[in-house]
Coordinates of C-alpha atoms in Angstrom, one line a residue:
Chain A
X108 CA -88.5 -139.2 -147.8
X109 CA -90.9 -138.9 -150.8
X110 CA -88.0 -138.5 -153.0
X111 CA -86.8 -141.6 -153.0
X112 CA -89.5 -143.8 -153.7
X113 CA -90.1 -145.7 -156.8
X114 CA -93.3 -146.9 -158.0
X115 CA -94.0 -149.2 -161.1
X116 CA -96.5 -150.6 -162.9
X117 CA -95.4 -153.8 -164.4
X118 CA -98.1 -154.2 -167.1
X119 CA -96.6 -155.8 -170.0
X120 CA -95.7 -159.6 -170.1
X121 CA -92.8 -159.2 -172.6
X122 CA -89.4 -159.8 -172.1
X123 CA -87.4 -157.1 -172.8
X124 CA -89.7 -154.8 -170.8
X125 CA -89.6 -156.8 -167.7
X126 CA -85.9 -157.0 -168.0
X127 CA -86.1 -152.9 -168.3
X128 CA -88.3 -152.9 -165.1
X129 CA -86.4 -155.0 -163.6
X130 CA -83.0 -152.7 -163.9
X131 CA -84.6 -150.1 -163.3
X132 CA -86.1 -151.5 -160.2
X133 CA -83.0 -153.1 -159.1
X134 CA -80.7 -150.5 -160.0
X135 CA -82.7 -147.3 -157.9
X136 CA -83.0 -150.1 -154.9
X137 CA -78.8 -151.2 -155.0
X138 CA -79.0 -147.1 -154.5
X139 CA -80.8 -147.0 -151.4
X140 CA -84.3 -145.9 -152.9
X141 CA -87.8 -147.3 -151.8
X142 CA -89.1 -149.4 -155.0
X143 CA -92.7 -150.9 -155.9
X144 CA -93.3 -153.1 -158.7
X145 CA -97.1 -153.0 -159.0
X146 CA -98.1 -156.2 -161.3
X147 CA -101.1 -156.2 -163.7
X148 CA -102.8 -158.0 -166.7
X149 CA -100.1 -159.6 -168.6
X150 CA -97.3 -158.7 -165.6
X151 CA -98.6 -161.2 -163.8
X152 CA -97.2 -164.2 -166.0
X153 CA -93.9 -163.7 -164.7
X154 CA -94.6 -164.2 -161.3
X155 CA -96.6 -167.9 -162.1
X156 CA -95.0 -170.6 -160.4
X157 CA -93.4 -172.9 -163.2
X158 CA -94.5 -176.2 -161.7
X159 CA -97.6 -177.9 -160.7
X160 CA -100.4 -174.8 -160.3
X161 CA -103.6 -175.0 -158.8
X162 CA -105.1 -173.3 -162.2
X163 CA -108.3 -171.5 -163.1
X164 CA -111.4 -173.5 -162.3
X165 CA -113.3 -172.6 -165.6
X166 CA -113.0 -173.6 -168.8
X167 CA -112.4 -169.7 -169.9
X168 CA -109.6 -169.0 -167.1
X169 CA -108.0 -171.8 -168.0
X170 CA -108.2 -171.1 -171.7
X171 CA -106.4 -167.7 -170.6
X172 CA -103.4 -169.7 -168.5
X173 CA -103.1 -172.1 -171.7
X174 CA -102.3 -169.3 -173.8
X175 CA -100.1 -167.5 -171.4
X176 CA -96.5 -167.5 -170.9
X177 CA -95.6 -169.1 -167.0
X178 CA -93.1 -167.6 -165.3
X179 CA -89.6 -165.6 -166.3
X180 CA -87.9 -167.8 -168.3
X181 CA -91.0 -168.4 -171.2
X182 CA -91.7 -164.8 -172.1
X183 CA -91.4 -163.4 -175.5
X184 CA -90.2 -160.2 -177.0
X185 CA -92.3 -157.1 -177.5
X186 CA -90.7 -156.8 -180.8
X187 CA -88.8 -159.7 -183.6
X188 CA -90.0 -162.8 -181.1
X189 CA -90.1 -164.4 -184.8
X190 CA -91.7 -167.4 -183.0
X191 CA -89.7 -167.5 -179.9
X192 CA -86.3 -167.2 -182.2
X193 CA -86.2 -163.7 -181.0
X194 CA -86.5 -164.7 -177.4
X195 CA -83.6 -167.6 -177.6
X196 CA -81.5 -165.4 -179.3
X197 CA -81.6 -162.6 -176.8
X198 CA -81.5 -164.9 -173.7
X199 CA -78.5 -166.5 -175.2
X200 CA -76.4 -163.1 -175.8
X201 CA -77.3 -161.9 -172.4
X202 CA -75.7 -164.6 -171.4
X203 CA -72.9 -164.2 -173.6
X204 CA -72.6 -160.7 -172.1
X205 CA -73.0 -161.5 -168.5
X206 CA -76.1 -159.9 -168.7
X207 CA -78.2 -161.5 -165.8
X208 CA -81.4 -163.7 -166.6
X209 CA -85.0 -162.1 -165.7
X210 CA -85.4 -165.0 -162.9
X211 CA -82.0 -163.3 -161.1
X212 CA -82.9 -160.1 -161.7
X213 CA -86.1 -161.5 -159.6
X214 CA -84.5 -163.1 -156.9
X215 CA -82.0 -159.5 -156.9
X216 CA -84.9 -157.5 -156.2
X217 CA -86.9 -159.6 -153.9
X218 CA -82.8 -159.1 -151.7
X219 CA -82.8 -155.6 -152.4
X220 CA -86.2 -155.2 -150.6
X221 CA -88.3 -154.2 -153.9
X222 CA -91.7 -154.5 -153.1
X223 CA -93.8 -156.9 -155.2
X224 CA -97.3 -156.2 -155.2
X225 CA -99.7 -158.4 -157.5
X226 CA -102.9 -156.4 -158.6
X227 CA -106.4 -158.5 -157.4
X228 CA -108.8 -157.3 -160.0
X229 CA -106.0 -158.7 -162.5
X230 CA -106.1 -162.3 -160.8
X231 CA -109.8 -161.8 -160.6
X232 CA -110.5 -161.5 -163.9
X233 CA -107.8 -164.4 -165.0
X234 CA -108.7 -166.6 -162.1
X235 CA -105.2 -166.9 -161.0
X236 CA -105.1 -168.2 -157.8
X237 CA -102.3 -166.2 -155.0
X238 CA -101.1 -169.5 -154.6
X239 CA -99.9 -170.1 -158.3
X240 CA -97.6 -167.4 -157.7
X241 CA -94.3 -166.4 -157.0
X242 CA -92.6 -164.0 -155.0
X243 CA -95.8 -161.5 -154.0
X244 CA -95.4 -159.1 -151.0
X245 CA -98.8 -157.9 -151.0
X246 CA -101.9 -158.5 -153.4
X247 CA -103.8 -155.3 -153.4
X248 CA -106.4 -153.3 -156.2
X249 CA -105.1 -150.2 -157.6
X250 CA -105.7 -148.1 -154.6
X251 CA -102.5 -149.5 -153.0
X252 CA -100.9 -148.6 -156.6
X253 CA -102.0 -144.7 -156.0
X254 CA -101.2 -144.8 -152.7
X255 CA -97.2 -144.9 -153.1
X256 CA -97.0 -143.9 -156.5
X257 CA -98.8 -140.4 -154.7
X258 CA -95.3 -140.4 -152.2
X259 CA -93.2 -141.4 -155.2
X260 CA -90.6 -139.2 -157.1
X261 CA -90.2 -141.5 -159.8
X262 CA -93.8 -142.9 -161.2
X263 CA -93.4 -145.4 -164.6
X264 CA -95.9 -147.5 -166.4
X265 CA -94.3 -150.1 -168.5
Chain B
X249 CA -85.1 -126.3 -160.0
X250 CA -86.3 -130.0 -159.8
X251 CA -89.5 -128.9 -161.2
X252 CA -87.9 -128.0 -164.8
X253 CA -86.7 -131.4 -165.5
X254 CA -88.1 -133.8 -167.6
X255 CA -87.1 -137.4 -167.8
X256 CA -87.7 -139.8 -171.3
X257 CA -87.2 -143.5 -171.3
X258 CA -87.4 -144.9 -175.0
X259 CA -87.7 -147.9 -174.9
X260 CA -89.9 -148.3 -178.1
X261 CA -88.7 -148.3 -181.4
X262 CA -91.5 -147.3 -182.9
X263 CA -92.4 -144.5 -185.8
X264 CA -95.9 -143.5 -183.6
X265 CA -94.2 -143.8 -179.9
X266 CA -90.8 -141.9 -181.0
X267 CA -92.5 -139.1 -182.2
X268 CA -94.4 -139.0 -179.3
X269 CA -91.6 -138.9 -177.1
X270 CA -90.1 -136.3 -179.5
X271 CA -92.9 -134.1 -179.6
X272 CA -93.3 -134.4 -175.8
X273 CA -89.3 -133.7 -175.5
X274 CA -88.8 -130.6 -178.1
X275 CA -92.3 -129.0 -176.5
X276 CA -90.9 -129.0 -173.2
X277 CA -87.4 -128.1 -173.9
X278 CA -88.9 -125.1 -176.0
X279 CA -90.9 -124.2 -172.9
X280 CA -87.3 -124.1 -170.9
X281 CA -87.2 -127.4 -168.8
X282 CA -84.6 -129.7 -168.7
X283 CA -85.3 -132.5 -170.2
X284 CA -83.2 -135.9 -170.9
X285 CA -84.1 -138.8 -172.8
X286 CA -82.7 -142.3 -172.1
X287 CA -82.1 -144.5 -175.1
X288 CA -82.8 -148.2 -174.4
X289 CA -83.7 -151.3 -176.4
X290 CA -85.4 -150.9 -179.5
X291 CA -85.4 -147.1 -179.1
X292 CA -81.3 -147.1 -179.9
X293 CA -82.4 -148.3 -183.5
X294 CA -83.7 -144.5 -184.4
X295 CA -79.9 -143.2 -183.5
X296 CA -78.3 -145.7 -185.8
X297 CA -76.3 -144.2 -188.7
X298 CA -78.0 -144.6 -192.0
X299 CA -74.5 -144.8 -194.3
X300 CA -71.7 -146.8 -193.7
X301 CA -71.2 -148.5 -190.3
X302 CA -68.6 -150.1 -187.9
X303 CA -72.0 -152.8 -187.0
X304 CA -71.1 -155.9 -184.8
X305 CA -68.6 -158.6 -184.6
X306 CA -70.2 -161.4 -184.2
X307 CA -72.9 -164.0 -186.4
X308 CA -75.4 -162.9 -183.3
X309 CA -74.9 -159.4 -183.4
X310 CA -75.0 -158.9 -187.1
X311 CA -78.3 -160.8 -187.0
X312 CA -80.2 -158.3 -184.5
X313 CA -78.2 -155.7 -186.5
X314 CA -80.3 -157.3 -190.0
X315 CA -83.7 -157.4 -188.4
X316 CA -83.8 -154.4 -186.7
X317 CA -84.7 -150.5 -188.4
X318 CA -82.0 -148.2 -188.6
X319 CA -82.1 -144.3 -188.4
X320 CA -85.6 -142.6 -188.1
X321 CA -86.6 -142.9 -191.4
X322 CA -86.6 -146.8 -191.5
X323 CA -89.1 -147.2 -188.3
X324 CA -92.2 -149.1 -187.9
X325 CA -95.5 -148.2 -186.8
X326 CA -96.8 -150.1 -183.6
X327 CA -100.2 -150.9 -184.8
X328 CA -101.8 -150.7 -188.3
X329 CA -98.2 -151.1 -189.7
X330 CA -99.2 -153.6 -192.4
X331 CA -95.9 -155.0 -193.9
X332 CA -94.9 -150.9 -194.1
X333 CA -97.6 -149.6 -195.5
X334 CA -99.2 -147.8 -192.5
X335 CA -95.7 -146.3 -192.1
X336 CA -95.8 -145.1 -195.4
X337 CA -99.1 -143.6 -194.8
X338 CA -98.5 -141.7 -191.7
X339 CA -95.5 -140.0 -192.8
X340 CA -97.2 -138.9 -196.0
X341 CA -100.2 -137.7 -194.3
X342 CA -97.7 -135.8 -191.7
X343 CA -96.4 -134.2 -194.4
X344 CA -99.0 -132.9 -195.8
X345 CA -100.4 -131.9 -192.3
X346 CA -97.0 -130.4 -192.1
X347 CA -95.9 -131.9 -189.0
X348 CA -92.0 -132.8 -189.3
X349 CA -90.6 -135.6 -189.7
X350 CA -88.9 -137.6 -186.9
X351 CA -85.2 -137.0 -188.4
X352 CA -86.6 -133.1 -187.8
X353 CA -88.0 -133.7 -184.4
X354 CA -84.4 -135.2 -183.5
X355 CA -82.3 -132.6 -184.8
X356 CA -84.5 -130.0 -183.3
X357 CA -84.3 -131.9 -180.2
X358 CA -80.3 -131.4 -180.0
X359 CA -80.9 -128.0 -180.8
X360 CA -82.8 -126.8 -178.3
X361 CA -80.8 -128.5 -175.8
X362 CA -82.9 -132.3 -175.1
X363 CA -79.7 -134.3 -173.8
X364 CA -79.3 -137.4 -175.5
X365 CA -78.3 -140.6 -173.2
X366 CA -77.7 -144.4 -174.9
X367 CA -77.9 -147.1 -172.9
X368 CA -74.4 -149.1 -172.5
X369 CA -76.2 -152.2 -171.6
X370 CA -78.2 -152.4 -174.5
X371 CA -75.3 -151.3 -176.7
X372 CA -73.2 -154.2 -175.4
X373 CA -76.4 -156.9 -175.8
X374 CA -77.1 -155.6 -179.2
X375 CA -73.2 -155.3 -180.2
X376 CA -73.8 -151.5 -180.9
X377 CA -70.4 -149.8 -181.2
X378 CA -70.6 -146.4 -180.0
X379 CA -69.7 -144.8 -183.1
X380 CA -72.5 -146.3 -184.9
X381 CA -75.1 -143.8 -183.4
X382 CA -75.5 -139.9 -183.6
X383 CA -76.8 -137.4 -181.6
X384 CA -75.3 -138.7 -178.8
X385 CA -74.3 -136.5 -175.6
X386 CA -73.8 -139.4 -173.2
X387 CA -73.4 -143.4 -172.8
X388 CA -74.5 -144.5 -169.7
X389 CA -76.4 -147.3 -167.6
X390 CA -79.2 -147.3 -165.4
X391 CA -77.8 -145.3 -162.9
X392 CA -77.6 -142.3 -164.9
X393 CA -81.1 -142.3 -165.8
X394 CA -82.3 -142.7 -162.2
X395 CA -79.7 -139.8 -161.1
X396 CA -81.6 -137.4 -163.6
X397 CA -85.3 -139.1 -162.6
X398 CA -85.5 -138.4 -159.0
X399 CA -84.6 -134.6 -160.0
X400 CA -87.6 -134.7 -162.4
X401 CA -90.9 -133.5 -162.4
X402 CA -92.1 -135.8 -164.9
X403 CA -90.9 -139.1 -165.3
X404 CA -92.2 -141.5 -168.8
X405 CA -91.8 -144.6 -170.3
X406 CA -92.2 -144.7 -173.9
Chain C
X28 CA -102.1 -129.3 -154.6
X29 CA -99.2 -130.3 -156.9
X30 CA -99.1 -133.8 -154.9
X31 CA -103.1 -134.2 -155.8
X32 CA -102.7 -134.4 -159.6
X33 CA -102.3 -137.2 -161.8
X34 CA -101.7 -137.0 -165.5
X35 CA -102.0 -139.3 -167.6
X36 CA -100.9 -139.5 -171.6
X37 CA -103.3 -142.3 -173.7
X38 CA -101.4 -143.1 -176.9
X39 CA -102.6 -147.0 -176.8
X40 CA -105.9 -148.2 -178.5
X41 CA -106.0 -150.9 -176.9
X42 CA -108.9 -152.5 -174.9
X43 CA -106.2 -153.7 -171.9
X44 CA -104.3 -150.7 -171.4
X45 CA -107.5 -148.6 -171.9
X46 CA -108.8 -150.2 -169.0
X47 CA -105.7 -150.3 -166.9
X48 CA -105.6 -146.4 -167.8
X49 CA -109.6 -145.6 -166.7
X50 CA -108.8 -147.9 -163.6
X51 CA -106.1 -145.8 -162.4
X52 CA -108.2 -142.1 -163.1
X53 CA -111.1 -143.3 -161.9
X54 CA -109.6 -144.8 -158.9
X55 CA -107.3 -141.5 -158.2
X56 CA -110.3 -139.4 -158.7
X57 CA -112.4 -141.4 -156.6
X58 CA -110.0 -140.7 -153.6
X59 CA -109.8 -136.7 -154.4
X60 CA -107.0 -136.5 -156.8
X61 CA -107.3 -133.8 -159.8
X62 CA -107.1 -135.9 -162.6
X63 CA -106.6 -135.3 -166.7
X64 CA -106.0 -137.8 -169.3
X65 CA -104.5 -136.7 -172.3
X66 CA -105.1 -138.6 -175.7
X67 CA -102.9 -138.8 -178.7
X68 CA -102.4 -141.4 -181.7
X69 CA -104.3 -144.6 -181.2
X70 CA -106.0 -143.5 -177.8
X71 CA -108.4 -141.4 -179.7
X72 CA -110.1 -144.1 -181.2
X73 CA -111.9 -144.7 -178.1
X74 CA -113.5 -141.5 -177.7
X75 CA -114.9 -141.7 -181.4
X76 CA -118.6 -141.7 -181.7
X77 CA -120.0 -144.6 -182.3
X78 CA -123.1 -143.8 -184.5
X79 CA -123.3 -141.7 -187.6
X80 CA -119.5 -139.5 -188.0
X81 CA -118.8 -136.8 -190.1
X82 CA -115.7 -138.6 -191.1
X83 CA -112.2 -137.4 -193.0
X84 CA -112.0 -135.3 -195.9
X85 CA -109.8 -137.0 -198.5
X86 CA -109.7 -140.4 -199.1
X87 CA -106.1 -141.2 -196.6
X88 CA -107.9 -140.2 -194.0
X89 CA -111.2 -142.5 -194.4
X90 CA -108.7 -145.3 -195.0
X91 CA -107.1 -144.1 -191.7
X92 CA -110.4 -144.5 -190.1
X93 CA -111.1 -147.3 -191.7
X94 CA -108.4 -149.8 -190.6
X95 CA -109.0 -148.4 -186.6
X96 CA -111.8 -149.2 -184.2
X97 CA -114.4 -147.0 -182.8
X98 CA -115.4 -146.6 -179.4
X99 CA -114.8 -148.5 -176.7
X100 CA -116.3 -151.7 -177.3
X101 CA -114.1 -152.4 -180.5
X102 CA -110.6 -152.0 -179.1
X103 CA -108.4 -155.6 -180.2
X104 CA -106.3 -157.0 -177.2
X105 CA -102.8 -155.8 -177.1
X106 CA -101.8 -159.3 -176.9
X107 CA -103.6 -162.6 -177.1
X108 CA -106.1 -160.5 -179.6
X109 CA -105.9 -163.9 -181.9
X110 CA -108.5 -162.3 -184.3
X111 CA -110.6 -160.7 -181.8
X112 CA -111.5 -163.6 -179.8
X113 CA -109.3 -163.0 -177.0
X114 CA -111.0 -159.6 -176.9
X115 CA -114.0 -160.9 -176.8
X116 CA -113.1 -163.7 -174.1
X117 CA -111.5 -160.8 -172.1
X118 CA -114.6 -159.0 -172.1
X119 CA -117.0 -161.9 -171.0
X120 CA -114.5 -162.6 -168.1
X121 CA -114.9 -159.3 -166.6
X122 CA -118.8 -159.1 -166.9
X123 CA -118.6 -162.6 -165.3
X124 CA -116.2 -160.8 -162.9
X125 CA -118.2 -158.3 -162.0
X126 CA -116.1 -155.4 -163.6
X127 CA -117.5 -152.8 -165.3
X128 CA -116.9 -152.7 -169.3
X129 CA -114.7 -149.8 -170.4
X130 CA -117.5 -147.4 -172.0
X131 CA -118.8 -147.6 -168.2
X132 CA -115.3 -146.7 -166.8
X133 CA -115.2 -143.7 -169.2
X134 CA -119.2 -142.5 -168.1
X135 CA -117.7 -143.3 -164.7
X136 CA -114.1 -141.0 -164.9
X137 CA -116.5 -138.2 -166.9
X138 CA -118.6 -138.3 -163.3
X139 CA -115.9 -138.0 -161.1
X140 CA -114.7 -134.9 -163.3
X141 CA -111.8 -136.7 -164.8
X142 CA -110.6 -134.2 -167.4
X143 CA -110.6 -135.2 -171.2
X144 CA -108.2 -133.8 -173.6
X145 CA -107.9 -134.6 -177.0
X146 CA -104.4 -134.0 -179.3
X147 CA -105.2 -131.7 -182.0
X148 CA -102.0 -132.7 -184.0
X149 CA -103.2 -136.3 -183.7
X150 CA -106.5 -135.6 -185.0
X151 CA -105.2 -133.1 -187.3
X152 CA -102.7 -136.2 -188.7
X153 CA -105.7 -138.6 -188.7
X154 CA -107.9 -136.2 -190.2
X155 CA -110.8 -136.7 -187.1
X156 CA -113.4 -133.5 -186.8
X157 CA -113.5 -132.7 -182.9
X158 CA -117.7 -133.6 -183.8
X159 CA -116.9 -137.0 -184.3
X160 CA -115.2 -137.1 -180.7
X161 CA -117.0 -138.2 -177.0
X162 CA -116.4 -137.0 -173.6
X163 CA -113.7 -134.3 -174.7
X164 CA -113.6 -131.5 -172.3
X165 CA -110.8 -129.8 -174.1
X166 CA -108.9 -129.9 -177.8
X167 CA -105.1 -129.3 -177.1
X168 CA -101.5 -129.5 -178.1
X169 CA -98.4 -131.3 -176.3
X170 CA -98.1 -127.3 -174.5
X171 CA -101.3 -128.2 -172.0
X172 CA -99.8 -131.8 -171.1
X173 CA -97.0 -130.3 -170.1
X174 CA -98.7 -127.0 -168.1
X175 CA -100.9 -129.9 -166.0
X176 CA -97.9 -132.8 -166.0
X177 CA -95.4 -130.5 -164.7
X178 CA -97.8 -129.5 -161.7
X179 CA -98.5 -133.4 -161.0
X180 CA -97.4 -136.1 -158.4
X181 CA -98.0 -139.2 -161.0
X182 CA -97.3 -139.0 -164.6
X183 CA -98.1 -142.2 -167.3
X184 CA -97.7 -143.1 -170.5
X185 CA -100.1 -145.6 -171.3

């Protein structure tokens, strides 16, 4: 039923917003709704495998993976990252407060049946290879996007 | 109807994207649809209490408590902000464009109806005590916020 | 058709969103959808002329003007700017890439009859004459997002 879809466009690398998406996403599939996370631009760095990558084969792509967090556990905060202080300081109280890490909220979602869909003009562009990362369901261009987010009831762009 | 309602994530805590989300909220509310907004993250900040307040218990809390803008009239501009001085700017020049300011937007909010929703996880990550905030109608998690959603017709994140 | 409409509120300046926002209107109008972007705050910018402007009355808004880009081949990164060479590194990748700059995607969205409104309070706040605006097919408040987002199947806030 079109009403209980979910489509998301994961388009910020930050922390805090992924851990938002991620609640979201988690919370309306626990709940027996149909949920896509579509992943673009900076998105995409949580989903990089942390170990040994097959990289960018420019100088340029990998200039772009240098600077980029990999994978959940190095992003920073949107807002007071204060050097990655921010970051530290809000993994830790999470913690404190049985608040689950972004990597579980991951692995939750990929249980729950969330659909992870990495966008290919994104991995184009940053010559990520599909094999550096994590987790993908599907790697499609934004037609896929428009496709459920056109059946969804719920439609965010974070 | 479903069509009437309007759904509000704010997750920023920004001057620019709260009024945004205010402006978005009061004009539909005035035009007679339902609309909810769902306090999370950063966005609690502009519900804060400007006088006296319980704040949090512990080293960590107080911390995020120090770096963080409280009530509307303390919040930042997400671009151009410039140590405060873009903030200063913007809500001189809205004055004398005579747009209200975003304490106005809020009260006008809760009078035309706009329900108010804080987010409990956040509140218990941030060591928020619930009597900290105003204007609030409801504390609730993600489930409430996805309970209003899929009744929506339109559905942001801010 | 309600389900054939996608709107679509553009309050970032910045060059990635801007182009994650023109990728998804251009590819929903592509395949028949009734689209209409709606720009507020920052988002003008990039509809600002380019050449010769008639420019803000009173000295706030020059200064305005002053400190924000023009066009769309001067929008900073929303991360990774590092002074504007990761805008500038961004933008030789996708040429490289083979994807169109985003002053094409806008010529591109215009073609495929996209619909381009402009905020008057925004450009009432920041002092910007509709003359000194692009591609704007209509000046309008918060009332006409809501009138074509309440009759839509996708709704963003980019």
């Amino acid at each position: 039923m079109a009403n209980d879809k979910v489509s998301i466009i994961v388009f910020s690398g930050d922390l805090d917003k992924a851990l938002a998406a991620f609640n979201i996403a988690t919370g309306a599939a626990a709940s027996g709704m149909d949920v896509t996370m579509f992943f673009t631009f900076w998105g995409i760095n949580m989903l990089k495998k942390t170990g040994p990558r097959k990289g960018a084969r420019t100088l340029l792509g990998r200039m772009f993976d240098l600077f980029m967090p990999k994978g959940p556990d190095k992003l920073p905060l949107s807002k007071m990252n204060m050097g990655g202080m921010g970051s530290v300081m809000m993994r830790y109280q999470m913690a404190k407060k049985k608040v689950q890490p972004l990597g579980e909220f991951i692995s939750m979602a990929k249980e729950l049946g969330v659909k992870i869909v990495a966008c290919t003009m994104s991995m184009e562009v940053m010559e990520i290879p599909p094999e550096d990362l994590n987790h993908v369901d599907e790697f499609a261009g934004v037609a896929a996007f428009l496709e459920e987010a056109s059946k969804s009831k719920i439609t965010l762009f974070i």
